[in-house]
PDB file of C-alpha atoms in Angstrom:
ATOM      1  CA  MET A 184    -183.017 -16.648 -56.856  1.00 74.00           C
ATOM      2  CA  LYS A 185    -184.923 -19.884 -57.254  1.00 85.00           C
ATOM      3  CA  ARG A 186    -188.037 -21.094 -55.436  1.00 94.00           C
ATOM      4  CA  THR A 187    -190.326 -24.093 -55.754  1.00 97.00           C
ATOM      5  CA  ALA A 188    -194.066 -23.598 -56.272  1.00 97.00           C
ATOM      6  CA  PHE A 189    -196.659 -26.331 -55.804  1.00 97.00           C
ATOM      7  CA  PHE A 190    -200.124 -26.294 -57.375  1.00 96.00           C
ATOM      8  CA  ILE A 191    -202.319 -28.659 -55.362  1.00 96.00           C
ATOM      9  CA  SER A 192    -205.912 -29.641 -56.096  1.00 92.00           C
ATOM     10  CA  ASP A 193    -208.397 -32.429 -55.507  1.00 89.00           C
ATOM     11  CA  GLY A 194    -209.382 -31.959 -59.156  1.00 87.00           C
ATOM     12  CA  THR A 195    -207.362 -31.319 -62.313  1.00 86.00           C
ATOM     13  CA  GLY A 196    -205.202 -28.555 -60.836  1.00 87.00           C
ATOM     14  CA  ILE A 197    -205.997 -26.255 -63.753  1.00 85.00           C
ATOM     15  CA  THR A 198    -207.473 -23.510 -61.557  1.00 84.00           C
ATOM     16  CA  ALA A 199    -204.545 -23.625 -59.130  1.00 89.00           C
ATOM     17  CA  GLU A 200    -202.086 -23.441 -62.034  1.00 91.00           C
ATOM     18  CA  ALA A 201    -203.915 -20.561 -63.716  1.00 87.00           C
ATOM     19  CA  LEU A 202    -204.099 -18.445 -60.577  1.00 89.00           C
ATOM     20  CA  GLY A 203    -200.636 -19.379 -59.347  1.00 91.00           C
ATOM     21  CA  ASN A 204    -198.910 -18.765 -62.658  1.00 91.00           C
ATOM     22  CA  SER A 205    -200.635 -15.394 -63.023  1.00 89.00           C
ATOM     23  CA  LEU A 206    -199.310 -14.312 -59.638  1.00 90.00           C
ATOM     24  CA  LEU A 207    -195.816 -15.753 -60.053  1.00 93.00           C
ATOM     25  CA  ALA A 208    -195.430 -14.070 -63.436  1.00 90.00           C
ATOM     26  CA  GLN A 209    -195.211 -10.751 -61.565  1.00 92.00           C
ATOM     27  CA  PHE A 210    -191.861 -11.840 -60.115  1.00 92.00           C
ATOM     28  CA  GLY A 211    -189.662 -12.069 -63.176  1.00 87.00           C
ATOM     29  CA  SER A 212    -186.403 -11.981 -61.227  1.00 89.00           C
ATOM     30  CA  ILE A 213    -187.185 -15.320 -59.565  1.00 91.00           C
ATOM     31  CA  ALA A 214    -186.913 -18.707 -61.293  1.00 93.00           C
ATOM     32  CA  PHE A 215    -189.685 -21.008 -60.108  1.00 95.00           C
ATOM     33  CA  ASN A 216    -189.542 -24.776 -60.184  1.00 96.00           C
ATOM     34  CA  LYS A 217    -193.238 -25.623 -60.620  1.00 96.00           C
ATOM     35  CA  VAL A 218    -194.823 -28.866 -59.434  1.00 96.00           C
ATOM     36  CA  THR A 219    -198.498 -29.741 -59.990  1.00 95.00           C
ATOM     37  CA  LEU A 220    -200.167 -32.313 -57.741  1.00 95.00           C
ATOM     38  CA  PRO A 221    -203.697 -33.012 -59.059  1.00 94.00           C
ATOM     39  CA  TYR A 222    -206.346 -35.276 -57.529  1.00 94.00           C
ATOM     40  CA  ILE A 223    -205.131 -34.943 -53.945  1.00 94.00           C
ATOM     41  CA  ASP A 224    -208.528 -36.222 -52.813  1.00 92.00           C
ATOM     42  CA  SER A 225    -207.739 -38.253 -49.710  1.00 94.00           C
ATOM     43  CA  ILE A 226    -205.950 -37.851 -46.404  1.00 96.00           C
ATOM     44  CA  GLU A 227    -203.326 -40.375 -47.523  1.00 96.00           C
ATOM     45  CA  LYS A 228    -202.532 -38.424 -50.657  1.00 96.00           C
ATOM     46  CA  ALA A 229    -202.417 -35.172 -48.688  1.00 96.00           C
ATOM     47  CA  VAL A 230    -199.907 -36.688 -46.253  1.00 97.00           C
ATOM     48  CA  ALA A 231    -197.736 -37.809 -49.192  1.00 97.00           C
ATOM     49  CA  ALA A 232    -197.950 -34.307 -50.669  1.00 97.00           C
ATOM     50  CA  VAL A 233    -196.862 -32.752 -47.372  1.00 97.00           C
ATOM     51  CA  ASP A 234    -193.890 -35.145 -47.209  1.00 97.00           C
ATOM     52  CA  MET A 235    -192.862 -34.055 -50.731  1.00 97.00           C
ATOM     53  CA  ILE A 236    -193.249 -30.360 -49.903  1.00 97.00           C
ATOM     54  CA  ASP A 237    -191.209 -30.617 -46.719  1.00 96.00           C
ATOM     55  CA  GLN A 238    -188.504 -32.607 -48.491  1.00 96.00           C
ATOM     56  CA  VAL A 239    -188.217 -29.891 -51.147  1.00 96.00           C
ATOM     57  CA  MET A 240    -188.059 -27.253 -48.422  1.00 96.00           C
ATOM     58  CA  GLU A 241    -185.152 -29.080 -46.826  1.00 95.00           C
ATOM     59  CA  GLU A 242    -183.327 -29.428 -50.149  1.00 94.00           C
ATOM     60  CA  ASP A 243    -183.927 -25.825 -51.239  1.00 94.00           C
ATOM     61  CA  GLY A 244    -183.275 -24.263 -47.877  1.00 94.00           C
ATOM     62  CA  GLN A 245    -186.368 -22.110 -48.422  1.00 94.00           C
ATOM     63  CA  ARG A 246    -190.035 -22.819 -47.918  1.00 95.00           C
ATOM     64  CA  PRO A 247    -191.994 -23.573 -51.099  1.00 97.00           C
ATOM     65  CA  ILE A 248    -195.052 -21.618 -52.214  1.00 97.00           C
ATOM     66  CA  VAL A 249    -198.251 -23.693 -52.290  1.00 97.00           C
ATOM     67  CA  PHE A 250    -201.346 -22.702 -54.273  1.00 95.00           C
ATOM     68  CA  ASP A 251    -204.161 -24.863 -52.978  1.00 92.00           C
ATOM     69  CA  THR A 252    -207.637 -25.313 -54.460  1.00 90.00           C
ATOM     70  CA  VAL A 253    -208.575 -28.370 -52.399  1.00 90.00           C
ATOM     71  CA  VAL A 254    -212.256 -28.252 -51.440  1.00 85.00           C
ATOM     72  CA  ASP A 255    -212.356 -30.822 -48.624  1.00 86.00           C
ATOM     73  CA  GLU A 256    -211.599 -29.098 -45.330  1.00 84.00           C
ATOM     74  CA  ALA A 257    -209.929 -32.123 -43.689  1.00 91.00           C
ATOM     75  CA  THR A 258    -207.578 -32.517 -46.638  1.00 92.00           C
ATOM     76  CA  ARG A 259    -206.774 -28.802 -46.575  1.00 90.00           C
ATOM     77  CA  GLU A 260    -205.913 -29.031 -42.887  1.00 92.00           C
ATOM     78  CA  VAL A 261    -203.386 -31.788 -43.599  1.00 95.00           C
ATOM     79  CA  ILE A 262    -201.755 -29.708 -46.342  1.00 95.00           C
ATOM     80  CA  SER A 263    -201.585 -26.798 -43.880  1.00 93.00           C
ATOM     81  CA  THR A 264    -199.234 -28.840 -41.680  1.00 95.00           C
ATOM     82  CA  SER A 265    -196.458 -28.457 -44.253  1.00 95.00           C
ATOM     83  CA  GLY A 266    -193.816 -25.828 -43.744  1.00 93.00           C
ATOM     84  CA  ALA A 267    -194.717 -24.084 -46.999  1.00 96.00           C
ATOM     85  CA  TYR A 268    -196.144 -20.616 -47.519  1.00 95.00           C
ATOM     86  CA  LYS A 269    -199.707 -21.595 -48.425  1.00 94.00           C
ATOM     87  CA  ILE A 270    -202.242 -19.659 -50.467  1.00 92.00           C
ATOM     88  CA  ASP A 271    -205.605 -21.326 -49.876  1.00 86.00           C
ATOM     89  CA  VAL A 272    -207.734 -20.108 -52.772  1.00 80.00           C
ATOM     90  CA  PHE A 273    -211.105 -21.424 -51.606  1.00 74.00           C
ATOM     91  CA  SER A 274    -210.869 -20.332 -47.983  1.00 73.00           C
ATOM     92  CA  ALA A 275    -209.662 -16.893 -49.094  1.00 74.00           C
ATOM     93  CA  PHE A 276    -212.519 -16.271 -51.509  1.00 74.00           C
ATOM     94  CA  LEU A 277    -215.446 -18.608 -50.844  1.00 74.00           C
ATOM     95  CA  LYS A 278    -216.189 -17.487 -47.279  1.00 75.00           C
ATOM     96  CA  PRO A 279    -216.487 -13.773 -48.160  1.00 79.00           C
ATOM     97  CA  LEU A 280    -218.495 -14.699 -51.257  1.00 81.00           C
ATOM     98  CA  GLU A 281    -220.883 -16.795 -49.169  1.00 80.00           C
ATOM     99  CA  LEU A 282    -221.487 -13.784 -46.919  1.00 82.00           C
ATOM    100  CA  GLU A 283    -222.085 -11.483 -49.859  1.00 84.00           C
ATOM    101  CA  LEU A 284    -224.440 -13.873 -51.668  1.00 85.00           C
ATOM    102  CA  GLY A 285    -226.194 -15.080 -48.546  1.00 85.00           C
ATOM    103  CA  SER A 286    -225.735 -18.627 -49.749  1.00 83.00           C
ATOM    104  CA  HIS A 287    -223.498 -21.561 -48.914  1.00 77.00           C
ATOM    105  CA  SER A 288    -221.025 -22.964 -51.415  1.00 68.00           C
ATOM    106  CA  SER A 289    -221.615 -26.515 -52.599  1.00 60.00           C
ATOM    107  CA  TYR A 290    -217.914 -27.259 -52.007  1.00 56.00           C
ATOM    108  CA  SER A 291    -217.970 -29.609 -54.981  1.00 58.00           C
ATOM    109  CA  VAL A 292    -214.754 -30.769 -56.605  1.00 50.00           C
ATOM    110  CA  GLY A 293    -214.038 -29.862 -60.230  1.00 52.00           C
ATOM    111  CA  LYS A 294    -217.174 -27.815 -60.877  1.00 52.00           C
ATOM    112  CA  SER A 295    -215.438 -25.322 -63.171  1.00 50.00           C
ATOM    113  CA  HIS A 296    -214.017 -28.059 -65.432  1.00 48.00           C
ATOM    114  CA  ALA A 297    -216.780 -30.638 -65.300  1.00 48.00           C
ATOM    115  CA  ILE A 298    -219.201 -31.362 -68.139  1.00 47.00           C
ATOM    116  CA  ASN A 299    -222.093 -29.530 -66.520  1.00 51.00           C
ATOM    117  CA  GLU A 300    -223.724 -28.315 -69.727  1.00 58.00           C
ATOM    118  CA  VAL A 301    -223.809 -30.770 -72.595  1.00 62.00           C
ATOM    119  CA  THR A 302    -224.462 -27.999 -75.140  1.00 70.00           C
ATOM    120  CA  SER A 303    -221.355 -26.042 -74.131  1.00 75.00           C
ATOM    121  CA  TYR A 304    -219.250 -29.181 -74.132  1.00 72.00           C
ATOM    122  CA  MET A 305    -220.429 -30.117 -77.631  1.00 81.00           C
ATOM    123  CA  ASP A 306    -219.719 -26.558 -78.815  1.00 82.00           C
ATOM    124  CA  ARG A 307    -216.148 -26.977 -77.590  1.00 81.00           C
ATOM    125  CA  ILE A 308    -215.708 -30.303 -79.388  1.00 85.00           C
ATOM    126  CA  GLU A 309    -217.284 -28.997 -82.589  1.00 90.00           C
ATOM    127  CA  SER A 310    -215.074 -25.898 -82.562  1.00 90.00           C
ATOM    128  CA  VAL A 311    -211.885 -27.909 -82.020  1.00 90.00           C
ATOM    129  CA  ASN A 312    -212.835 -30.291 -84.829  1.00 91.00           C
ATOM    130  CA  PHE A 313    -213.557 -27.307 -87.079  1.00 92.00           C
ATOM    131  CA  ALA A 314    -210.130 -25.793 -86.353  1.00 93.00           C
ATOM    132  CA  ILE A 315    -208.402 -29.097 -87.140  1.00 92.00           C
ATOM    133  CA  ASP A 316    -210.417 -29.737 -90.306  1.00 92.00           C
ATOM    134  CA  ASN A 317    -209.832 -26.212 -91.594  1.00 92.00           C
ATOM    135  CA  ASP A 318    -206.140 -25.923 -90.746  1.00 93.00           C
ATOM    136  CA  ASP A 319    -203.666 -24.618 -93.352  1.00 90.00           C
ATOM    137  CA  GLY A 320    -206.335 -23.897 -95.969  1.00 89.00           C
ATOM    138  CA  ALA A 321    -207.275 -27.568 -96.141  1.00 78.00           C
ATOM    139  CA  ARG A 322    -211.037 -27.183 -96.639  1.00 84.00           C
ATOM    140  CA  THR A 323    -211.842 -23.674 -97.824  1.00 92.00           C
ATOM    141  CA  GLN A 324    -215.329 -24.782 -98.884  1.00 91.00           C
ATOM    142  CA  HIS A 325    -216.305 -24.624 -95.188  1.00 92.00           C
ATOM    143  CA  TYR A 326    -215.160 -21.051 -94.618  1.00 95.00           C
ATOM    144  CA  HIS A 327    -218.746 -19.807 -94.634  1.00 94.00           C
ATOM    145  CA  LYS A 328    -219.163 -21.563 -91.266  1.00 95.00           C
ATOM    146  CA  ALA A 329    -216.126 -19.872 -89.722  1.00 97.00           C
ATOM    147  CA  ASP A 330    -216.335 -17.104 -87.127  1.00 97.00           C
ATOM    148  CA  ILE A 331    -212.816 -15.953 -87.994  1.00 97.00           C
ATOM    149  CA  ILE A 332    -210.189 -16.847 -90.617  1.00 98.00           C
ATOM    150  CA  LEU A 333    -206.568 -16.170 -89.718  1.00 98.00           C
ATOM    151  CA  THR A 334    -204.103 -15.595 -92.546  1.00 97.00           C
ATOM    152  CA  GLY A 335    -200.396 -14.934 -92.751  1.00 97.00           C
ATOM    153  CA  VAL A 336    -197.091 -16.537 -93.668  1.00 96.00           C
ATOM    154  CA  SER A 337    -196.191 -20.046 -92.557  1.00 95.00           C
ATOM    155  CA  ARG A 338    -195.259 -20.487 -88.860  1.00 94.00           C
ATOM    156  CA  CYS A 339    -196.510 -17.133 -87.579  1.00 96.00           C
ATOM    157  CA  GLY A 340    -198.892 -18.666 -85.014  1.00 95.00           C
ATOM    158  CA  LYS A 341    -202.096 -19.295 -86.962  1.00 96.00           C
ATOM    159  CA  THR A 342    -202.738 -22.922 -86.001  1.00 95.00           C
ATOM    160  CA  PRO A 343    -202.163 -22.667 -82.218  1.00 94.00           C
ATOM    161  CA  SER A 344    -204.216 -19.457 -82.094  1.00 95.00           C
ATOM    162  CA  CYS A 345    -207.123 -21.167 -83.858  1.00 95.00           C
ATOM    163  CA  LEU A 346    -206.971 -24.166 -81.547  1.00 94.00           C
ATOM    164  CA  TYR A 347    -206.817 -21.972 -78.453  1.00 92.00           C
ATOM    165  CA  MET A 348    -209.861 -19.961 -79.547  1.00 93.00           C
ATOM    166  CA  ALA A 349    -211.726 -23.199 -80.215  1.00 93.00           C
ATOM    167  CA  LEU A 350    -210.780 -24.924 -76.980  1.00 89.00           C
ATOM    168  CA  GLN A 351    -211.167 -21.992 -74.610  1.00 87.00           C
ATOM    169  CA  PHE A 352    -213.983 -19.989 -76.183  1.00 90.00           C
ATOM    170  CA  GLY A 353    -215.804 -22.252 -78.650  1.00 91.00           C
ATOM    171  CA  VAL A 354    -214.893 -19.960 -81.557  1.00 95.00           C
ATOM    172  CA  ARG A 355    -214.875 -21.631 -84.988  1.00 95.00           C
ATOM    173  CA  ALA A 356    -211.537 -20.512 -86.382  1.00 96.00           C
ATOM    174  CA  ALA A 357    -209.958 -21.475 -89.694  1.00 96.00           C
ATOM    175  CA  ASN A 358    -206.583 -20.471 -91.066  1.00 96.00           C
ATOM    176  CA  TYR A 359    -205.105 -19.938 -94.503  1.00 97.00           C
ATOM    177  CA  PRO A 360    -201.330 -19.807 -95.103  1.00 95.00           C
ATOM    178  CA  LEU A 361    -200.129 -17.311 -97.679  1.00 95.00           C
ATOM    179  CA  THR A 362    -197.817 -19.204-100.046  1.00 92.00           C
ATOM    180  CA  ASP A 363    -195.124 -17.936-102.414  1.00 91.00           C
ATOM    181  CA  GLU A 364    -197.730 -17.951-105.186  1.00 91.00           C
ATOM    182  CA  ASP A 365    -200.124 -15.844-103.116  1.00 92.00           C
ATOM    183  CA  LEU A 366    -197.396 -13.377-102.172  1.00 93.00           C
ATOM    184  CA  ALA A 367    -196.204 -13.048-105.769  1.00 92.00           C
ATOM    185  CA  SER A 368    -199.558 -11.558-106.766  1.00 88.00           C
ATOM    186  CA  ASP A 369    -199.416  -9.021-103.923  1.00 80.00           C
ATOM    187  CA  LYS A 370    -203.184  -9.411-103.553  1.00 89.00           C
ATOM    188  CA  LEU A 371    -205.509 -11.476-101.423  1.00 93.00           C
ATOM    189  CA  PRO A 372    -206.070 -14.950-102.887  1.00 94.00           C
ATOM    190  CA  GLU A 373    -209.377 -15.230-104.703  1.00 93.00           C
ATOM    191  CA  THR A 374    -210.372 -17.997-102.302  1.00 94.00           C
ATOM    192  CA  LEU A 375    -210.442 -15.487 -99.443  1.00 96.00           C
ATOM    193  CA  LEU A 376    -212.225 -12.615-101.195  1.00 95.00           C
ATOM    194  CA  PRO A 377    -215.793 -13.752-100.316  1.00 96.00           C
ATOM    195  CA  TYR A 378    -214.812 -13.803 -96.631  1.00 96.00           C
ATOM    196  CA  ARG A 379    -213.087 -10.433 -96.229  1.00 95.00           C
ATOM    197  CA  ASP A 380    -215.220  -9.573 -93.204  1.00 96.00           C
ATOM    198  CA  LYS A 381    -213.939 -12.711 -91.429  1.00 97.00           C
ATOM    199  CA  LEU A 382    -210.236 -12.256 -92.203  1.00 98.00           C
ATOM    200  CA  TYR A 383    -207.603 -11.343 -89.641  1.00 98.00           C
ATOM    201  CA  GLY A 384    -203.903 -11.168 -90.406  1.00 98.00           C
ATOM    202  CA  LEU A 385    -200.941 -12.367 -88.355  1.00 98.00           C
ATOM    203  CA  THR A 386    -197.412 -11.134 -88.897  1.00 97.00           C
ATOM    204  CA  ILE A 387    -194.136 -11.671 -87.048  1.00 97.00           C
ATOM    205  CA  ASP A 388    -190.581 -10.393 -86.726  1.00 97.00           C
ATOM    206  CA  PRO A 389    -188.469 -11.952 -89.525  1.00 97.00           C
ATOM    207  CA  PHE A 390    -185.665 -12.946 -87.138  1.00 97.00           C
ATOM    208  CA  GLN A 391    -188.069 -14.874 -84.927  1.00 96.00           C
ATOM    209  CA  LEU A 392    -189.748 -16.405 -87.961  1.00 97.00           C
ATOM    210  CA  ALA A 393    -186.387 -17.618 -89.283  1.00 97.00           C
ATOM    211  CA  SER A 394    -185.577 -19.133 -85.889  1.00 96.00           C
ATOM    212  CA  ILE A 395    -188.918 -20.971 -85.732  1.00 95.00           C
ATOM    213  CA  ARG A 396    -188.608 -22.258 -89.299  1.00 95.00           C
ATOM    214  CA  HIS A 397    -185.025 -23.361 -88.720  1.00 95.00           C
ATOM    215  CA  GLU A 398    -186.311 -25.826 -86.118  1.00 92.00           C
ATOM    216  CA  ARG A 399    -188.497 -27.383 -88.782  1.00 91.00           C
ATOM    217  CA  ARG A 400    -186.305 -27.154 -91.887  1.00 94.00           C
ATOM    218  CA  PRO A 401    -182.745 -26.164 -90.955  1.00 94.00           C
ATOM    219  CA  ASN A 402    -180.449 -24.616 -93.588  1.00 93.00           C
ATOM    220  CA  SER A 403    -183.222 -24.304 -96.181  1.00 96.00           C
ATOM    221  CA  ARG A 404    -184.478 -21.445 -98.306  1.00 95.00           C
ATOM    222  CA  TYR A 405    -187.721 -21.679 -96.308  1.00 96.00           C
ATOM    223  CA  SER A 406    -185.888 -20.838 -93.065  1.00 95.00           C
ATOM    224  CA  SER A 407    -183.382 -18.317 -94.435  1.00 97.00           C
ATOM    225  CA  LEU A 408    -183.532 -14.801 -93.029  1.00 97.00           C
ATOM    226  CA  ASP A 409    -183.720 -13.267 -96.525  1.00 97.00           C
ATOM    227  CA  GLN A 410    -186.777 -15.379 -97.367  1.00 97.00           C
ATOM    228  CA  CYS A 411    -188.455 -14.538 -94.064  1.00 97.00           C
ATOM    229  CA  GLU A 412    -187.792 -10.820 -94.468  1.00 97.00           C
ATOM    230  CA  ASP A 413    -189.227 -10.847 -98.001  1.00 97.00           C
ATOM    231  CA  GLU A 414    -192.367 -12.724 -96.973  1.00 97.00           C
ATOM    232  CA  VAL A 415    -193.063 -10.541 -93.940  1.00 97.00           C
ATOM    233  CA  ARG A 416    -192.519  -7.331 -95.902  1.00 97.00           C
ATOM    234  CA  ILE A 417    -194.898  -8.433 -98.660  1.00 96.00           C
ATOM    235  CA  VAL A 418    -197.609  -9.745 -96.350  1.00 97.00           C
ATOM    236  CA  GLU A 419    -197.572  -6.608 -94.188  1.00 97.00           C
ATOM    237  CA  ARG A 420    -197.912  -4.471 -97.317  1.00 96.00           C
ATOM    238  CA  MET A 421    -200.809  -6.669 -98.416  1.00 96.00           C
ATOM    239  CA  PHE A 422    -202.559  -6.242 -95.070  1.00 96.00           C
ATOM    240  CA  ARG A 423    -202.201  -2.454 -95.269  1.00 95.00           C
ATOM    241  CA  THR A 424    -203.332  -2.280 -98.892  1.00 94.00           C
ATOM    242  CA  GLU A 425    -206.330  -4.524 -98.287  1.00 94.00           C
ATOM    243  CA  LYS A 426    -207.077  -2.727 -94.986  1.00 95.00           C
ATOM    244  CA  LEU A 427    -207.136  -6.002 -93.079  1.00 96.00           C
ATOM    245  CA  PRO A 428    -206.898  -5.887 -89.293  1.00 96.00           C
ATOM    246  CA  HIS A 429    -203.732  -7.627 -88.172  1.00 97.00           C
ATOM    247  CA  ILE A 430    -201.430  -8.208 -85.221  1.00 97.00           C
ATOM    248  CA  ASN A 431    -197.694  -8.731 -84.859  1.00 97.00           C
ATOM    249  CA  THR A 432    -197.381 -11.935 -82.852  1.00 96.00           C
ATOM    250  CA  THR A 433    -193.698 -11.560 -81.948  1.00 96.00           C
ATOM    251  CA  LEU A 434    -194.121 -10.408 -78.351  1.00 93.00           C
ATOM    252  CA  PHE A 435    -197.458 -12.024 -77.558  1.00 93.00           C
ATOM    253  CA  SER A 436    -198.347 -15.448 -76.204  1.00 91.00           C
ATOM    254  CA  ILE A 437    -200.952 -17.578 -77.974  1.00 92.00           C
ATOM    255  CA  GLU A 438    -203.409 -16.695 -75.187  1.00 90.00           C
ATOM    256  CA  GLU A 439    -202.865 -12.973 -75.777  1.00 93.00           C
ATOM    257  CA  ILE A 440    -203.119 -13.272 -79.559  1.00 95.00           C
ATOM    258  CA  ALA A 441    -206.395 -15.178 -79.342  1.00 94.00           C
ATOM    259  CA  THR A 442    -208.066 -12.945 -76.761  1.00 93.00           C
ATOM    260  CA  ARG A 443    -206.982  -9.765 -78.561  1.00 94.00           C
ATOM    261  CA  ILE A 444    -208.495 -11.027 -81.808  1.00 96.00           C
ATOM    262  CA  ILE A 445    -211.741 -12.023 -80.105  1.00 94.00           C
ATOM    263  CA  ALA A 446    -212.009  -8.661 -78.333  1.00 93.00           C
ATOM    264  CA  GLU A 447    -211.147  -6.603 -81.412  1.00 94.00           C
ATOM    265  CA  ARG A 448    -213.551  -8.444 -83.699  1.00 94.00           C
ATOM    266  CA  GLY A 449    -216.304  -8.773 -81.091  1.00 93.00           C
ATOM    267  CA  LEU A 450    -216.574 -12.532 -81.596  1.00 93.00           C
ATOM    268  CA  GLU A 451    -219.169 -14.459 -79.633  1.00 89.00           C
ATOM    269  CA  ARG A 452    -217.746 -16.677 -76.911  1.00 87.00           C
ATOM    270  CA  ARG A 453    -219.767 -19.869 -76.908  1.00 82.00           C
ATOM    271  CA  LEU A 454    -217.956 -21.024 -73.761  1.00 75.00           C
ATOM    272  CA  ASN A 455    -217.782 -18.997 -70.538  1.00 64.00           C
TER     273      ASN A 455
END
């Protein structure tokens, strides 16, 4: 089965996508064609969106699912004229919340993604810059400023996890790849020893690691299954011997890896 899902917003569409994708993920037997329509902030744009939705409905032979976070009531009413099954996030939640809080919503567009607090925004930028500057063991002299240091073999998910923690939570995350030289000693590199309390290990299934590396360097020793199996076996033994907390990233998304690490290590979230 295949259905089309629209994420419609008068802002970035990020909230509509986040909520919609979370709900649609519960229906694994259905393949969704996903369409995001951001900045639908006028009647004219809403009419064009409705035309697109109805055209898709005619082509699919089934009504699309629409996740709508449009704030303006007039624009929402236009979108409601489509033949889609519509989930209106704001009308579903804001009205009851207004009653509970005894206060009216500001009905402002993009409040959750706007630069409302300069300090938080600068924390985000600083954390992202830190992750980039301290990627792949590039500047170990700055590790004393890190909140967390991820370590593991090449291509096990260290860099994207660091960037996600920086961008979403303002966590200053560095990462250090364990090289052949590091693995040959079967001990933590001396560079990392002063920061044991900040270290967190990532490991991965060797078959998946070989597949990922093959995309980068096909038919090389680096991407061979034997090499991947050896590296993973050694690094997992190192983590156990050194009693380092670690996670197998094989079955987890970057979002899950990052949030699990933050929760397990009790890291401060500078962004909420």
